[in-house]
XYZ file of C-alpha atoms in Angstrom:
229
model
C -52.181 -58.705 -1.828
C -55.642 -58.290 -0.958
C -56.909 -54.856 0.185
C -60.051 -53.428 1.605
C -61.353 -50.292 -0.087
C -63.728 -48.148 1.839
C -65.598 -45.339 -0.022
C -65.710 -47.502 -3.201
C -68.886 -46.069 -4.288
C -67.918 -42.498 -4.234
C -66.664 -40.449 -7.038
C -63.039 -41.014 -6.215
C -63.601 -44.444 -4.765
C -64.817 -45.683 -8.123
C -61.607 -44.682 -9.772
C -59.638 -46.324 -6.906
C -61.456 -49.556 -7.364
C -61.043 -49.766 -10.919
C -57.199 -49.031 -10.593
C -56.729 -51.518 -7.806
C -58.430 -54.371 -9.890
C -56.359 -53.104 -13.063
C -53.071 -53.517 -11.053
C -53.923 -56.951 -10.111
C -54.923 -56.602 -6.443
C -57.695 -58.702 -4.959
C -60.335 -56.312 -3.443
C -62.908 -56.426 -0.814
C -65.315 -53.531 -0.659
C -67.723 -52.614 2.181
C -70.506 -50.617 0.960
C -74.120 -49.638 1.997
C -75.504 -50.074 -1.516
C -73.908 -53.114 -3.406
C -75.906 -52.271 -6.507
C -73.778 -49.134 -6.862
C -70.710 -51.045 -7.768
C -70.684 -51.752 -11.589
C -67.498 -53.708 -11.640
C -67.908 -57.576 -12.303
C -64.407 -58.985 -11.520
C -63.428 -62.440 -10.125
C -60.870 -60.385 -7.958
C -63.762 -58.392 -6.222
C -65.835 -59.421 -3.387
C -68.555 -56.957 -1.980
C -69.600 -56.853 1.675
C -72.754 -54.966 2.383
C -72.563 -52.898 5.621
C -71.067 -49.687 7.047
C -67.440 -49.221 8.530
C -69.221 -47.491 11.420
C -70.246 -50.915 12.644
C -67.023 -52.538 13.899
C -68.364 -56.239 13.273
C -69.142 -55.419 9.547
C -65.791 -53.823 9.197
C -64.146 -56.840 10.803
C -65.885 -59.314 8.297
C -64.913 -57.314 5.363
C -61.165 -56.959 6.471
C -60.538 -60.691 6.992
C -57.826 -61.943 4.656
C -56.846 -58.434 3.622
C -53.231 -57.070 3.838
C -54.160 -53.448 3.712
C -56.602 -50.800 3.491
C -57.296 -47.804 1.045
C -59.980 -45.375 2.291
C -61.574 -42.794 0.117
C -64.350 -42.112 2.788
C -65.491 -38.570 3.298
C -68.196 -36.620 5.103
C -71.093 -36.618 2.688
C -73.501 -33.563 2.012
C -76.936 -33.979 0.383
C -75.630 -31.879 -2.620
C -72.385 -30.148 -3.715
C -73.700 -26.775 -2.305
C -71.336 -25.610 0.437
C -74.186 -25.225 2.933
C -76.092 -28.408 2.068
C -77.122 -30.459 5.071
C -74.901 -33.614 6.005
C -75.903 -37.217 5.059
C -73.283 -38.680 7.462
C -72.293 -37.832 11.078
C -69.865 -35.067 11.849
C -67.275 -37.515 13.307
C -67.936 -40.242 10.583
C -64.244 -40.301 9.550
C -62.761 -40.385 12.881
C -65.259 -42.864 14.258
C -64.318 -45.300 11.479
C -60.700 -44.756 11.827
C -61.001 -45.606 15.624
C -62.706 -48.998 14.448
C -59.851 -49.594 12.072
C -57.172 -48.977 14.711
C -58.953 -51.185 17.059
C -59.026 -53.976 14.670
C -55.742 -53.573 13.103
C -53.871 -55.533 15.870
C -56.604 -58.328 15.875
C -56.458 -58.883 12.451
C -52.919 -57.810 11.891
C -53.406 -55.070 9.331
C -50.606 -52.502 9.355
C -50.703 -50.618 5.950
C -53.269 -48.006 5.299
C -53.521 -45.286 2.686
C -56.109 -42.557 3.450
C -57.530 -39.861 1.249
C -57.691 -36.441 3.141
C -57.498 -33.023 1.643
C -55.072 -30.075 0.873
C -55.957 -27.513 3.521
C -56.340 -30.029 6.435
C -54.143 -29.307 9.696
C -50.738 -27.908 8.787
C -51.623 -27.228 5.176
C -54.523 -24.759 6.053
C -52.015 -21.928 5.433
C -51.320 -22.984 1.926
C -54.617 -22.922 0.392
C -56.117 -19.871 -1.376
C -57.873 -17.263 0.815
C -61.229 -17.717 -0.970
C -61.370 -21.377 -0.310
C -60.263 -21.069 3.395
C -63.418 -18.701 3.724
C -65.563 -21.502 2.315
C -64.135 -23.966 4.591
C -64.688 -21.894 7.745
C -68.169 -20.546 6.816
C -69.798 -23.558 5.314
C -70.451 -27.289 5.821
C -67.353 -28.042 3.840
C -65.496 -27.296 7.027
C -67.141 -30.128 8.823
C -65.178 -32.389 6.628
C -62.050 -30.874 7.102
C -62.122 -30.908 10.816
C -62.961 -34.598 10.734
C -60.226 -35.242 8.332
C -57.752 -33.547 10.867
C -59.131 -35.832 13.649
C -58.601 -38.929 11.691
C -55.125 -37.911 10.571
C -54.240 -37.319 14.346
C -55.554 -40.758 15.135
C -53.499 -42.316 12.528
C -50.366 -40.505 13.358
C -50.530 -41.696 16.977
C -51.242 -45.257 15.937
C -48.809 -48.160 15.052
C -50.175 -48.455 11.333
C -47.907 -47.780 8.641
C -49.714 -45.045 7.085
C -49.847 -42.731 4.305
C -52.117 -39.584 4.207
C -52.884 -38.336 0.811
C -53.890 -34.633 0.557
C -55.219 -33.917 -3.053
C -56.028 -30.426 -4.205
C -59.430 -29.627 -5.757
C -60.882 -32.706 -7.280
C -62.097 -32.684 -10.910
C -63.465 -35.274 -13.292
C -60.950 -36.004 -16.223
C -60.226 -39.403 -17.828
C -56.858 -38.298 -19.320
C -53.569 -38.985 -17.486
C -51.634 -36.268 -15.686
C -48.236 -35.702 -14.254
C -48.734 -35.720 -10.616
C -46.927 -33.008 -8.414
C -45.948 -34.330 -4.999
C -45.613 -31.337 -2.425
C -44.379 -31.186 1.016
C -44.371 -27.984 3.185
C -45.821 -26.142 0.161
C -42.762 -26.965 -2.014
C -43.352 -27.093 -4.928
C -46.394 -24.653 -4.811
C -49.285 -27.214 -5.392
C -51.740 -26.586 -8.284
C -55.291 -25.919 -7.615
C -56.732 -29.164 -9.075
C -56.024 -32.786 -9.750
C -58.374 -35.480 -11.292
C -59.886 -38.118 -9.433
C -58.308 -40.552 -11.732
C -54.929 -39.365 -10.879
C -55.693 -39.409 -7.135
C -56.692 -43.160 -7.643
C -53.363 -43.946 -9.489
C -51.258 -42.398 -6.847
C -53.149 -44.007 -3.841
C -52.902 -47.531 -5.267
C -49.333 -47.080 -6.282
C -48.686 -45.658 -2.765
C -49.521 -49.089 -1.163
C -46.256 -50.634 -2.130
C -43.962 -47.449 -1.751
C -42.240 -47.789 1.544
C -40.865 -44.371 0.935
C -44.159 -42.937 1.649
C -44.908 -44.672 4.862
C -45.523 -42.107 7.747
C -45.766 -39.127 5.161
C -48.579 -36.912 4.123
C -47.987 -35.655 0.712
C -50.219 -32.952 -1.153
C -50.902 -33.962 -4.642
C -51.936 -31.777 -7.547
C -51.535 -31.690 -11.345
C -51.072 -29.091 -14.194
C -54.291 -27.934 -15.764
C -54.940 -29.993 -19.028
C -54.934 -27.422 -21.946
C -57.561 -27.759 -24.563
C -56.223 -27.803 -27.996
C -57.759 -24.687 -29.850
C -55.675 -25.417 -33.021
C -57.915 -28.350 -34.127
C -58.524 -28.170 -37.810
C -55.583 -25.791 -38.412
C -52.701 -27.083 -40.936
């Protein structure tokens, strides 16, 4: 299977790209800055451009069977009130392009990274985080994630929406907790590596078509007994 990865230069997208290649997929990537991809693999083809351009997206989609999107609304820094680098409707605009092209190119499988706290899961997240979403530029991304989710749900695509909890940078494997309707109660964090593994595996999991799982993981405990007999 050949897949198109969108957002492959992002902090989660880099893990998705590595995982997809490791699992034996042929991969196309559409990125603004090709030099930011440090993978050198015979199964990887890089297209320079933006998914906001329907023609550039169409070129990158040719020959692909499915899409994984790790796109997000980008801020100039991690500071919650930092100015945006992308338009407020970046995600939903790209999704409109994908849906338009899906029939023409006969793409019907897509896995999209959203977030815990989007749409019906807003009531599940901690109050302090809900405050940040509603009172900072973090909320811009959540609103557009919801718009793109609604577009997907009304499309004919075989979609899976993955809603990770708080993303952290860990390289160790985790046991992923898959939650629906707040059962089981999600944990606060999950590693980007674990999200990547789940999203790539989801491509071939028909049971997850039309579903929007929240995924999280137990915190990895640091061993404080090192050096003790």
